Structures are given as structure tokens and as C-alpha cells.
Coordinates of C-alpha atoms in Angstrom, one line a residue:
Chain A
M1 CA 0.0 -0.1 0.0
A2 CA 1.3 3.5 -0.8
K3 CA 2.3 5.7 1.9
Q4 CA 0.2 8.2 3.2
L5 CA 1.0 11.6 4.9
M6 CA -1.0 11.6 8.1
K7 CA -0.8 13.5 11.5
G8 CA 0.1 11.3 14.5
N9 CA -3.2 11.7 16.2
E10 CA -5.1 10.6 13.0
A11 CA -2.6 7.9 12.1
I12 CA -3.3 6.4 15.6
A13 CA -7.0 6.5 15.0
E14 CA -6.9 4.8 11.9
A15 CA -4.3 2.1 13.3
A16 CA -6.7 1.4 15.9
I17 CA -9.7 1.0 13.7
R18 CA -7.6 -1.3 11.5
A19 CA -6.6 -3.2 14.7
G20 CA -10.2 -3.9 15.1
V21 CA -11.2 -1.4 17.8
E22 CA -14.9 -1.9 18.4
A23 CA -15.9 1.1 20.5
Y24 CA -14.1 4.4 21.4
F25 CA -15.3 6.5 24.3
G26 CA -13.6 9.9 24.9
Y27 CA -13.5 13.7 25.6
P28 CA -11.8 16.3 23.6
I29 CA -8.7 17.8 24.8
T30 CA -5.8 19.4 22.9
P31 CA -3.3 18.2 21.8
Q32 CA -5.0 14.8 21.2
T33 CA -8.5 16.1 20.0
E34 CA -7.8 15.0 16.2
L35 CA -7.9 11.5 17.5
L36 CA -11.2 11.7 18.9
E37 CA -12.6 13.7 15.7
Y38 CA -11.2 11.2 13.3
M39 CA -13.1 8.5 15.5
S40 CA -16.3 10.6 15.5
K41 CA -16.3 10.3 11.6
R42 CA -14.8 6.8 10.9
M43 CA -16.4 4.6 13.6
P44 CA -20.2 5.3 12.8
E45 CA -19.2 4.8 9.1
L46 CA -18.0 1.3 9.9
G47 CA -21.0 0.6 12.2
R48 CA -18.9 0.8 15.3
V49 CA -19.4 2.7 18.6
F50 CA -18.1 6.2 19.0
L51 CA -19.4 8.1 22.0
Q52 CA -18.3 11.4 23.3
A53 CA -18.8 11.2 27.0
E54 CA -19.8 14.0 29.3
S55 CA -16.3 14.1 31.2
E56 CA -13.2 11.8 31.2
V57 CA -14.3 10.1 34.3
A58 CA -17.5 8.9 32.4
A59 CA -15.4 8.0 29.3
I60 CA -13.0 5.7 31.3
N61 CA -16.0 4.0 33.0
M62 CA -17.5 3.3 29.6
V63 CA -14.3 1.9 28.5
Y64 CA -14.3 -0.3 31.6
G65 CA -17.8 -1.6 30.9
A66 CA -17.3 -2.4 27.3
A67 CA -14.0 -4.1 28.2
C68 CA -15.9 -6.2 30.7
A69 CA -18.4 -7.4 28.0
G70 CA -15.3 -8.6 26.1
R71 CA -15.2 -5.8 23.5
R72 CA -12.1 -4.4 21.8
V73 CA -12.2 -0.8 23.4
M74 CA -9.9 2.3 23.7
T75 CA -9.9 5.8 24.7
S76 CA -7.5 8.6 24.3
S77 CA -7.0 11.8 26.2
S78 CA -4.0 14.3 27.4
S79 CA -2.4 14.7 30.6
P80 CA -5.1 16.5 32.6
G81 CA -7.8 14.2 31.1
I82 CA -5.6 11.1 32.2
S83 CA -5.5 12.4 35.7
L84 CA -9.3 12.2 35.7
M85 CA -9.0 8.6 34.6
Q86 CA -6.8 7.2 37.4
E87 CA -9.5 5.8 39.4
G88 CA -11.1 4.0 36.5
L89 CA -7.7 2.7 35.3
S90 CA -7.1 1.2 38.6
Y91 CA -10.6 -0.5 38.7
I92 CA -9.7 -1.9 35.1
A93 CA -6.4 -3.1 36.3
A94 CA -8.1 -5.0 39.4
S95 CA -10.5 -6.5 37.0
H96 CA -7.8 -8.0 34.6
V97 CA -9.8 -6.6 31.5
P98 CA -8.0 -5.5 28.4
V99 CA -8.2 -1.8 27.3
V100 CA -5.9 0.4 25.2
I101 CA -5.2 4.1 26.3
V102 CA -3.6 6.7 24.5
D103 CA -2.1 9.6 26.3
V104 CA -0.7 12.5 24.4
M105 CA 1.0 14.4 26.9
R106 CA 1.0 18.3 27.2
G107 CA 2.7 20.5 29.8
G108 CA 1.7 20.3 33.3
P109 CA 1.2 20.5 36.3
G110 CA -2.4 21.6 36.6
L111 CA -4.2 22.9 33.4
G112 CA -0.5 23.7 32.3
N113 CA -0.6 24.4 28.8
I114 CA -1.1 22.7 25.4
A115 CA 2.5 22.4 24.1
P116 CA 4.2 19.1 24.1
S117 CA 5.7 17.5 27.2
Q118 CA 6.9 14.1 28.8
S119 CA 6.0 15.1 32.4
D120 CA 3.5 12.1 32.9
Y121 CA 6.2 9.4 32.8
F122 CA 5.7 8.6 36.3
Q123 CA 2.0 8.8 36.2
M124 CA 1.8 6.0 33.5
V125 CA 4.8 3.9 34.0
K126 CA 4.7 3.7 37.8
M127 CA 1.0 3.1 38.5
A128 CA -1.7 4.9 36.4
G129 CA -3.9 4.8 39.6
H130 CA -3.8 3.5 43.2
G131 CA -2.9 0.0 44.2
D132 CA 0.1 -2.1 43.2
Y133 CA 0.2 -2.7 39.5
K134 CA 1.8 -1.2 36.2
P135 CA 0.2 -1.0 32.9
I136 CA 2.1 -1.7 29.7
V137 CA 3.6 1.6 28.3
L138 CA 4.7 2.0 24.7
A139 CA 6.5 5.1 23.5
P140 CA 6.6 5.8 19.9
A141 CA 9.2 8.5 18.5
T142 CA 7.8 8.7 14.8
V143 CA 4.2 8.6 13.4
Q144 CA 4.9 5.0 11.6
E145 CA 5.9 3.7 15.0
A146 CA 2.6 5.2 16.5
V147 CA 0.8 3.2 14.0
D148 CA 2.7 0.0 14.8
L149 CA 2.6 0.4 18.4
T150 CA -1.1 1.1 18.5
A151 CA -1.7 -2.3 16.9
L152 CA 0.7 -4.1 19.4
A153 CA -0.9 -2.2 22.1
F154 CA -4.2 -4.2 21.5
D155 CA -2.3 -7.5 21.0
L156 CA -0.5 -7.0 24.5
A157 CA -3.7 -5.8 26.2
E158 CA -5.7 -9.0 25.2
R159 CA -2.7 -11.3 25.5
Y160 CA -2.1 -10.2 29.1
R161 CA -5.5 -9.0 30.1
T162 CA -4.0 -5.7 31.0
I163 CA -4.0 -1.9 30.2
A164 CA -1.7 -1.0 27.4
T165 CA -1.0 2.4 26.9
V166 CA 0.6 4.5 23.9
L167 CA 2.3 7.4 25.3
L168 CA 3.3 10.3 23.1
D169 CA 3.3 14.0 23.3
G170 CA 1.9 16.9 21.4
V171 CA 4.9 17.0 18.8
L172 CA 4.0 13.4 17.6
G173 CA 0.3 14.0 17.9
Q174 CA 0.3 17.1 15.6
M175 CA 3.1 16.2 13.3
M176 CA 2.7 14.7 9.8
E177 CA 5.0 12.0 8.5
P178 CA 4.4 9.3 5.8
V179 CA 2.9 6.2 7.2
E180 CA 2.2 2.9 5.7
L181 CA -0.9 1.7 7.3
P182 CA -1.7 -2.3 8.2
A183 CA -4.5 -4.1 6.5
M184 CA -7.8 -4.0 8.0
R185 CA -8.0 -6.8 10.6
A186 CA -11.3 -8.8 11.0
L187 CA -13.2 -7.9 14.1
P188 CA -13.4 -10.6 16.9
T189 CA -16.2 -12.9 16.3
T190 CA -16.6 -14.4 19.8
P191 CA -16.0 -12.7 23.2
P192 CA -13.4 -14.3 25.2
A193 CA -14.6 -16.9 27.6
W194 CA -14.1 -14.7 30.7
A195 CA -16.4 -11.8 29.5
I196 CA -19.7 -10.9 30.9
T197 CA -22.2 -11.4 28.2
G198 CA -25.1 -13.2 29.9
A199 CA -24.9 -16.5 31.4
A200 CA -27.5 -18.2 29.6
G201 CA -26.6 -22.0 29.4
R202 CA -23.2 -21.6 31.2
A203 CA -21.7 -20.9 34.5
K204 CA -21.8 -17.1 35.7
N205 CA -18.6 -15.3 35.0
S206 CA -17.6 -12.6 37.6
V207 CA -15.5 -9.4 36.7
V208 CA -15.0 -7.3 39.7
P209 CA -12.5 -4.7 41.0
F210 CA -12.6 -5.7 44.8
R211 CA -11.9 -8.5 47.0
M212 CA -13.2 -8.2 50.5
Q213 CA -10.8 -10.7 52.1
A214 CA -7.1 -9.8 52.6
D215 CA -6.2 -13.4 51.6
D216 CA -8.3 -13.0 48.3
L217 CA -7.0 -9.4 47.8
E218 CA -3.5 -10.7 48.1
A219 CA -4.1 -13.5 45.8
L220 CA -5.3 -10.9 43.2
N221 CA -1.9 -8.9 43.9
L222 CA 0.2 -11.9 43.4
E223 CA -1.8 -12.6 40.2
L224 CA -0.9 -9.2 39.0
Q225 CA 2.7 -9.4 40.1
R226 CA 3.0 -12.5 38.1
K227 CA 1.6 -10.9 35.0
I228 CA 4.1 -8.0 35.5
A229 CA 7.0 -10.1 35.8
E230 CA 5.9 -12.1 32.7
I231 CA 5.7 -9.0 30.6
A232 CA 8.8 -7.7 31.8
R233 CA 10.5 -11.1 30.9
R234 CA 9.0 -11.3 27.4
E235 CA 8.1 -7.8 26.1
V236 CA 11.0 -5.4 26.5
R237 CA 11.5 -3.4 23.3
F238 CA 14.3 -0.7 22.4
K239 CA 15.9 0.7 19.5
E240 CA 19.5 1.6 19.3
Y241 CA 21.6 4.0 17.0
L242 CA 25.2 4.1 16.8
I243 CA 25.8 1.7 19.6
D244 CA 28.3 -0.9 18.3
T245 CA 28.6 -3.8 20.7
T246 CA 31.1 -5.7 18.7
S247 CA 33.9 -6.5 20.8
G248 CA 37.0 -4.6 19.7
S249 CA 35.1 -2.3 17.4
T250 CA 36.5 1.2 17.0
D251 CA 33.1 2.7 16.6
K252 CA 31.7 1.3 19.9
A253 CA 29.7 4.0 21.8
E254 CA 31.6 4.9 24.8
L255 CA 28.8 7.4 25.9
I256 CA 25.2 6.5 25.9
V257 CA 22.2 8.9 25.5
V258 CA 19.0 7.6 26.8
A259 CA 15.7 9.3 25.6
F260 CA 12.3 8.2 24.7
G261 CA 9.8 9.6 22.2
T262 CA 10.1 13.1 20.7
A263 CA 13.1 13.5 23.1
G264 CA 14.7 10.4 21.7
R265 CA 14.3 11.6 18.1
V266 CA 15.8 15.0 18.9
A267 CA 18.6 13.3 20.6
L268 CA 19.4 11.1 17.4
S269 CA 20.1 14.6 15.7
A270 CA 22.5 15.5 18.5
V271 CA 24.1 12.2 18.5
K272 CA 25.1 12.2 15.1
A273 CA 26.3 15.8 15.1
A274 CA 28.4 14.7 18.1
R275 CA 29.8 11.6 16.1
Q276 CA 30.6 14.3 13.5
K277 CA 33.0 15.7 16.2
G278 CA 34.5 12.4 16.8
I279 CA 32.7 11.7 20.1
C280 CA 32.0 8.0 20.3
V281 CA 28.2 8.5 21.5
G282 CA 25.3 6.3 20.5
L283 CA 21.5 6.4 21.5
H284 CA 19.5 4.0 23.4
R285 CA 15.8 4.7 23.0
P286 CA 13.4 2.7 24.9
I287 CA 10.2 1.7 23.2
T288 CA 8.6 -0.1 26.0
L289 CA 8.8 2.3 29.2
S290 CA 7.0 -0.2 31.0
P291 CA 8.5 -3.0 30.9
F292 CA 11.7 -1.0 31.1
P293 CA 14.9 -2.1 29.2
D294 CA 16.9 -2.3 32.5
E295 CA 18.8 -5.3 31.8
R296 CA 20.1 -4.0 28.3
L297 CA 21.0 -0.6 30.1
S298 CA 22.8 -2.4 32.7
Q299 CA 24.9 -4.4 30.1
L300 CA 25.6 -1.2 28.4
A301 CA 26.9 0.4 31.6
D302 CA 29.4 -2.6 31.9
E303 CA 31.6 -0.7 29.2
A304 CA 30.0 2.8 29.0
R305 CA 31.8 5.8 30.1
G306 CA 28.9 7.7 31.0
F307 CA 25.2 8.3 30.4
L308 CA 23.1 11.3 29.4
V309 CA 19.3 11.0 30.0
V310 CA 17.3 13.6 27.9
E311 CA 13.7 14.1 28.7
M312 CA 10.9 16.7 28.2
N313 CA 10.3 16.7 32.0
A314 CA 12.5 17.5 35.4
G315 CA 14.0 13.9 35.3
Q316 CA 11.6 11.0 35.6
M317 CA 12.9 8.1 33.4
L318 CA 16.3 9.3 34.7
Q319 CA 15.5 7.3 38.0
D320 CA 14.9 4.1 36.1
V321 CA 18.1 4.6 33.9
K322 CA 20.0 5.5 37.3
L323 CA 18.6 2.1 38.6
S324 CA 19.6 0.1 35.6
V325 CA 23.2 1.6 35.4
G326 CA 23.4 0.8 39.1
G327 CA 26.3 3.2 39.9
Q328 CA 28.5 1.6 37.1
A329 CA 28.9 4.8 35.4
P330 CA 28.0 8.6 35.8
V331 CA 24.4 9.6 34.7
R332 CA 23.7 13.2 33.6
F333 CA 20.5 14.6 32.9
Y334 CA 19.3 17.4 30.4
G335 CA 15.6 18.2 30.7
R336 CA 13.1 20.8 29.6
T337 CA 9.7 21.4 31.2
G338 CA 6.6 23.6 30.7
G339 CA 6.1 22.4 27.2
Q340 CA 9.5 23.1 25.8
V341 CA 11.2 21.0 23.3
P342 CA 14.8 20.5 23.6
M343 CA 16.8 21.3 20.5
P344 CA 19.7 19.4 18.9
D345 CA 22.3 21.8 19.5
D346 CA 21.5 22.0 23.4
I347 CA 21.7 18.1 23.7
A348 CA 24.9 18.0 21.6
L349 CA 26.4 20.5 24.2
E350 CA 25.4 18.2 27.0
I351 CA 27.0 15.4 25.1
E352 CA 30.2 17.4 24.9
K353 CA 30.0 18.1 28.7
L354 CA 29.5 14.4 29.4
D355 CA 32.6 13.6 27.3
E356 CA 34.8 16.0 29.0
M357 CA 33.4 15.0 32.6
T358 CA 34.2 11.4 31.9
G359 CA 37.2 11.9 30.0
H360 CA 39.3 10.9 32.8
P361 CA 39.2 7.6 34.4
L362 CA 39.2 9.0 38.0
D363 CA 36.1 11.1 37.5
H364 CA 34.1 8.0 37.1
K365 CA 32.7 8.2 40.6
I366 CA 31.5 11.7 40.3
E367 CA 28.0 12.0 39.7
G368 CA 27.0 14.8 37.2
P369 CA 24.9 17.6 38.2
V370 CA 21.3 16.9 37.8
A371 CA 20.4 20.4 36.7
L372 CA 17.7 21.9 34.6
R373 CA 18.9 24.2 31.5
P374 CA 19.9 27.6 33.0
V375 CA 18.0 30.5 31.6
D376 CA 21.0 31.9 30.0
R377 CA 23.3 30.0 28.1
P378 CA 26.1 31.4 25.9
A379 CA 25.1 30.4 22.2
R380 CA 28.3 28.6 21.7
R381 CA 30.9 27.0 23.7
Q382 CA 34.6 26.8 22.9
E383 CA 35.7 23.7 21.3
T384 CA 37.1 21.8 24.2
S385 CA 40.4 19.8 23.9
R386 CA 40.1 16.0 24.2
T387 CA 43.9 15.3 24.1
S388 CA 43.6 13.4 27.7
R389 CA 42.5 10.6 25.8
N390 CA 43.5 8.4 22.7
Chain B
M1 CA 23.1 13.2 1.8
T2 CA 20.0 15.4 1.1
H3 CA 18.6 17.4 4.2
Y4 CA 16.8 20.4 3.9
D5 CA 14.7 22.2 6.7
V6 CA 12.3 25.1 5.9
V7 CA 9.8 27.2 8.1
F8 CA 6.6 28.6 6.5
S9 CA 5.3 31.5 8.2
G10 CA 2.6 34.0 7.6
F11 CA -0.9 35.0 8.7
G12 CA -3.7 32.4 9.1
G13 CA -5.4 32.2 5.8
Q14 CA -2.3 32.9 3.6
G15 CA -1.9 29.2 2.8
V16 CA 0.9 28.4 5.2
L17 CA -0.5 25.1 5.9
F18 CA -1.4 23.9 2.5
G19 CA 1.7 25.3 0.9
S20 CA 4.0 23.5 3.4
Q21 CA 1.8 20.3 3.1
L22 CA 2.2 20.4 -0.5
L23 CA 6.0 20.4 -0.2
A24 CA 5.7 17.6 2.2
Y25 CA 3.5 15.4 -0.1
A26 CA 6.0 16.2 -3.0
A27 CA 9.0 14.9 -0.8
M28 CA 6.9 11.8 0.3
E29 CA 6.0 10.8 -3.2
A30 CA 9.7 11.5 -4.3
G31 CA 10.5 8.5 -1.9
L32 CA 12.3 10.8 0.6
Q33 CA 11.8 11.1 4.4
V34 CA 9.7 14.0 5.6
T35 CA 8.3 15.6 8.7
W36 CA 5.8 18.5 8.6
I37 CA 4.8 20.2 11.9
P38 CA 2.5 23.2 12.5
S39 CA 2.7 25.6 15.5
Y40 CA -0.5 24.7 17.5
G41 CA -0.1 26.9 20.2
P42 CA -2.2 30.1 21.0
E43 CA -0.3 31.9 18.3
M44 CA -2.3 30.2 15.5
R45 CA -5.3 31.9 16.8
G46 CA -4.6 35.3 15.6
G47 CA -1.1 36.2 14.6
T48 CA 1.6 34.3 12.8
A49 CA 1.1 30.7 12.0
N50 CA 4.1 28.6 10.9
C51 CA 5.0 25.1 9.8
T52 CA 8.3 23.6 9.8
V53 CA 9.2 21.0 7.1
V54 CA 12.1 18.7 7.1
I55 CA 13.1 16.6 4.2
S56 CA 15.9 14.0 4.1
D57 CA 17.0 10.8 2.6
E58 CA 17.9 9.4 6.0
E59 CA 15.6 8.9 9.2
I60 CA 14.9 12.4 10.4
G61 CA 15.5 13.1 14.0
A62 CA 14.6 16.5 15.2
P63 CA 11.4 17.7 13.5
L64 CA 12.2 21.4 14.9
M65 CA 15.2 23.3 15.2
R66 CA 16.3 26.6 16.7
R67 CA 18.0 28.2 13.8
P68 CA 16.3 27.0 10.3
S69 CA 18.1 26.9 7.2
A70 CA 15.3 28.5 5.1
V71 CA 12.4 30.5 5.9
V72 CA 9.5 31.4 3.5
A73 CA 7.8 34.5 5.2
L74 CA 4.6 35.4 3.6
N75 CA 4.0 38.5 5.8
Y76 CA 6.2 41.2 7.7
P77 CA 5.7 39.8 11.2
S78 CA 7.4 36.8 9.9
V79 CA 10.4 38.5 8.4
Q80 CA 10.8 40.5 11.8
K81 CA 10.5 37.0 13.7
Y82 CA 12.7 34.7 11.7
E83 CA 15.4 37.1 10.1
P84 CA 17.6 36.9 13.4
L85 CA 17.0 33.1 13.7
I86 CA 18.0 31.9 10.2
A87 CA 21.3 29.8 10.4
P88 CA 24.2 31.6 8.8
G89 CA 24.3 31.0 5.1
G90 CA 20.7 30.3 5.2
L91 CA 18.1 31.8 3.1
L92 CA 15.1 34.3 3.7
L93 CA 12.5 34.2 1.0
Y94 CA 10.1 37.0 1.7
N95 CA 6.8 38.4 0.4
A96 CA 8.2 41.9 -0.8
S97 CA 4.5 43.0 -1.4
L98 CA 3.9 43.1 2.4
T99 CA 7.3 43.9 3.7
L100 CA 7.9 47.2 5.2
R101 CA 11.8 47.1 5.3
Q102 CA 14.3 45.2 3.6
P103 CA 15.9 42.5 5.8
E104 CA 19.5 43.8 7.1
R105 CA 21.5 40.4 7.7
T106 CA 24.3 39.9 5.3
D107 CA 25.4 36.5 6.3
I108 CA 22.1 34.9 4.9
R109 CA 20.4 35.2 1.4
C110 CA 17.5 37.4 1.3
V111 CA 15.2 37.1 -1.7
P112 CA 12.4 39.4 -2.0
I113 CA 9.5 37.9 -4.1
P114 CA 6.5 40.2 -4.9
A115 CA 4.3 37.3 -4.1
S116 CA 0.9 39.1 -3.3
D117 CA 1.3 41.4 -6.2
T118 CA 2.2 38.4 -8.6
A119 CA -0.9 36.5 -7.3
A120 CA -3.1 39.5 -7.7
E121 CA -2.0 39.7 -11.2
L122 CA -3.0 36.2 -11.8
G123 CA -6.4 37.0 -10.7
T124 CA -6.3 35.3 -7.3
P125 CA -4.6 37.0 -4.5
K126 CA -4.8 33.8 -2.3
L127 CA -2.3 32.0 -4.5
L128 CA 0.6 34.0 -3.0
N129 CA 1.7 30.7 -1.2
M130 CA 2.1 29.1 -4.5
V131 CA 4.1 32.0 -5.8
M132 CA 6.3 31.8 -2.8
L133 CA 6.7 27.8 -3.1
G134 CA 7.6 27.8 -6.7
A135 CA 10.1 30.4 -5.9
L136 CA 11.7 28.2 -2.9
L137 CA 11.8 25.3 -5.4
Q138 CA 13.5 27.2 -7.8
I139 CA 16.1 28.6 -5.4
T140 CA 17.0 25.5 -3.4
G141 CA 16.4 23.0 -6.0
V142 CA 14.9 20.5 -3.2
L143 CA 12.4 19.3 -5.7
P144 CA 11.5 19.8 -9.2
V145 CA 8.6 22.3 -9.8
E146 CA 6.9 19.4 -11.8
A147 CA 7.0 17.0 -8.9
V148 CA 5.1 19.6 -6.8
E149 CA 2.6 20.1 -9.8
Q150 CA 1.8 16.3 -9.5
S151 CA 1.3 16.4 -5.9
L152 CA -1.0 19.5 -6.2
E153 CA -3.2 17.2 -8.8
A154 CA -3.2 14.5 -6.2
H155 CA -4.0 16.7 -3.1
L156 CA -6.2 19.8 -4.0
P157 CA -9.3 19.3 -2.4
A158 CA -12.3 18.4 -4.6
H159 CA -14.0 21.8 -4.1
R160 CA -10.9 23.6 -5.4
R161 CA -10.3 21.3 -8.5
D162 CA -11.3 24.3 -10.7
M163 CA -8.5 26.2 -9.3
L164 CA -5.8 23.5 -10.4
E165 CA -4.4 25.2 -13.5
T166 CA -4.2 28.6 -11.8
N167 CA -2.3 27.1 -8.8
K168 CA 0.2 25.4 -11.3
L169 CA 0.5 28.8 -13.0
A170 CA 1.4 30.5 -9.7
L171 CA 3.9 27.9 -8.9
R172 CA 5.5 28.3 -12.4
R173 CA 5.6 32.1 -12.1
G174 CA 7.0 32.2 -8.6
A175 CA 10.0 29.9 -10.1
E176 CA 10.4 32.2 -13.1
L177 CA 10.4 35.3 -10.8
A178 CA 13.2 33.6 -8.5
Q179 CA 15.1 32.6 -11.7
T180 CA 15.0 36.5 -12.9
L181 CA 16.1 37.6 -9.4
S182 CA 18.9 35.1 -9.2
V183 CA 20.2 36.1 -12.7
M184 CA 19.9 39.7 -11.6
A185 CA 21.8 39.1 -8.4

């Protein structure tokens, strides 16, 4: 099929339709509204359910209900709307029902603004509601990846009966890129065996978000933890650029930039620019934020001289990178907040600093300053001599 | 390696979105990688709107940049906003019909195109975006004018089909103007 030029929001909507989503419930919010708008047109055309709810709280509970009935269902929102959905998400997790959530993050906290941000990493990756559980979180960096990961989100949600989130930001939601869409999948013909579909002629199914006895609730928690562990074993995904791990290779990355989504693709430009200057740096871009690629990062930390984490927040994934690196190498951080997108030249400068800081073996134990970008920064820094190495 | 980045900027209604999207379509149809991103903040509600297009034959990293290498300024506020930002050695293509003063930088190439006047001469003042796009193609050589004409045929909305030939004419007129100006320079 020929490529099409599509906005991230619209491409995700079409990808969900092709993955066989049977019902969409949502409430408009910038910068994801085009997703809902696209659904409002396409879903009725296909005889499927589109409903604009009265609020995000209502939308997530409609999603919950449809999921309990065994229907392939999704919603989408942006940061403040996702906050409103937290209670519903927790109930969904407790009920072991599959749902797909798309969060097109915007600047926070509070009403914040409508500019792109990654400040809800903690909210989605760590819990997405109260209680002990974690959803699957997929973080695309291109519109094509958003399409592919949306289809994957439905597969994983159903395979593990869990919440699968596609987590992106306003840049990817609003940006157009060429995409190749997958073929239209057939809708499921029969609901899963556990679904609430009316118990005529069979034993009654039960899907509930509570266990009143401590023993029972602990059993539910253990089951959730078993599922999370299995997902962590089987579903880690990431993409690496210019990290040559062949032993003895001269191209091997000595410095590793870790960034996801939009920050990840901007970092790619910076990494390429730094390579041009002779700095041996590569990029590790997690695609699954949950499960996190901790084993791979730990492996890279065995040989890397240092890490730079770049995020559009005040340092959230940074904590997971630090845990993975486990003190084996210094970890610096560069972040922008408030809806600012880091620019390639800023990241390139941070890579040069990391190179300088880790240039001497004795410096290894010195933790880099975890500082946000200062307001005033000289436009250009003088070329640093790197004669201390090589 | 092919790598172009260009910002289209102007008032809402001047065709910033369509002009830049057309370039993105043509790049995609030529088999290149492309990103197109609009400003979607409060500034699009009254004021200048802008779109950034990056075209490359490699995977595109950053879809936005601090210092664009080319800017197509459809109005005077866009000249004021972008003249200081363009990367040294870059290009400022501006709508001379609406520009109150000449750009001052000497380390970038500034090309005045009387786009609004030219579009008005063609009978459709709204086609100034096509005049500017034609001029951009001529000056940068990023894609042939014919490639963009083909994309125009494929993507001009149905209710504007009657304007297809006039759109093409405006593109070619822009390219001719840019060629003449380049020869003069």
C-alpha cells in the first residue's frame, strides 16, 4: 500500500480502527483532539461505537464496561484528562480486563498548557492509579511507530488482559509523517470466555474490582505481579543507534544517550552531530517504558564511560536509568519543562560536557550535576580539547 | 546526503499550512523522508502561523530546530520574527509585497518575491503561497516544480479542483520570478 502523509493523532486512530477496535469513548482535549474527531467520523461509518462522553471520568468507565463485556475498546486523552481517569484505570487493572489508552502528553502540572511534554512518565509508567500494578507503556518516536505500536497495544492488552498505553506528546500528535498503514483486521467474532455476556446455558462469569478478604486480595495482587513479571521477561523493546557492541570495534559507543519519544528523535540528531565531532556516542531509545529495558542498560553500563538522559520533564525516566546503571557509570541529565522541546544543539552541548566530564578515568565516581537548563546559556561554547584521551 | 529544513510562516489564511503540506507530499512521493509540524499553540489563534518541514534521505531526528536553514515569510511579522533566527548561510525568502523594510542580515541570502502582487496579477490574490513555494523550489532545487505540480493534482481538495491550473501557473510564475532575480543578483 502506498504511503500516506498523516498526523500522529489521526494515524493512531486509523491504526486502532484497522486493529479492530469496536468501541471508542472519549472527551476532547488538545493536543489529542484530532484522534477523537477522526473516530467520530470513521467509527459510525463502519457501524462501530463512537461516544463523546460528558467527561473523562465517564469515558474511562464506559471503556471499563465495554471491556468487561469482552469488547475491543479504547480511549485517548491528554495529561489532565488522564489524571481524571486514574480511578477507572485502577478498577480496570484490578478486573484483569484489556483496554488501550492513548495519552498525548501536554505541559503540566495543573491545566498547564497545550505544548508537548513528557511530564507524565511517572503517572503512566509507575502506576496509573492507586494500588500495586503497572500498565504496559509503549512510547513511539515517529508517526509510523505510533501506528505500529497502536496495533501492538491491542495485541498485548488482550494477551495479558491488562492496560496497554501508547504514550506520546503533542509533537507526535500534531506532526505529519509518511506512514504505511496495516491491513484492516477482522473484528473478533466471539467474546473471550471470561467476558460478561449473559450467562444463559453456562456458569456465571465474574469481573469485579474488589476482593473483600485480605487473603483473596493478596492473591489478586500476586496474580498481577506474576503478570507484570512475565511481561517484563517477554516484552521489552528498544531501538539503538550508533551503539556498536561488537567487541574490539572502534566505532563502539563510549557514551550513551537515553531518551524516549520526541526527546529520543531530537537526541538522534544531536548524537549524529556529536559523532561528526569525533565523540563516540550512541543512542538507546526505550520503546517499552514499562517494561523498562533495565537489563540492556545494565549491560551497556558495563562498558560505557557515561550516560546522558534527555527528557521533556524534570527527570523521571532518569530514575529508572540510574537504577539500571546501578552506579557503574555517571548519569547526567538534561531536561526541559513547561512544554519546551529540547533542541539538538542543546543536547549536543550536553554530550560534549559528558565527554569532558568522563574523559579522565578517575572522574568516574563523580555524579554529574542533575540540573535543568539555565535560563541564560552562551550561544556557543569553545571547542574543548580532548587530548587527554587517545 | 539530502537534508533540507524550511519554515513557512504567515498570517492564518495565507496558505501556510497547504503550501508547506504540498511540499511535504511532494517529498514523500519522491521517496524521501519528511516531517511536517505546525505551530499549534495560542499564536495560531490570531497572529502568525508557522510550519516546519524537514526533508531528508535518512531517518529524520529532530523535526524542529532553533535556527532554520530556510524561511518562507509570507508577511512582515514573519520577516521580523525569523530574520534573526536563520542559520548563517541560510535563506530568507520573503513576500516583498507586504514587507515594510528590507532584511538587514548579510550572512544569509535574502530574496524578495512580490508574491501578493504577482498572485493578484494572476487574478487570485490567495495564491501567494504557491508563488512563494515555486520560488523556493527554484532557488533551493529541493524538488522539481513538476513534482510539486503532480502532488497538487493528487491533493488539491475536491472543492478547489477548478483552481488546479491557476495554482500550477502561480507555482511556475514564482519559479520564474526567482530565476530572474537570481540572474539579476
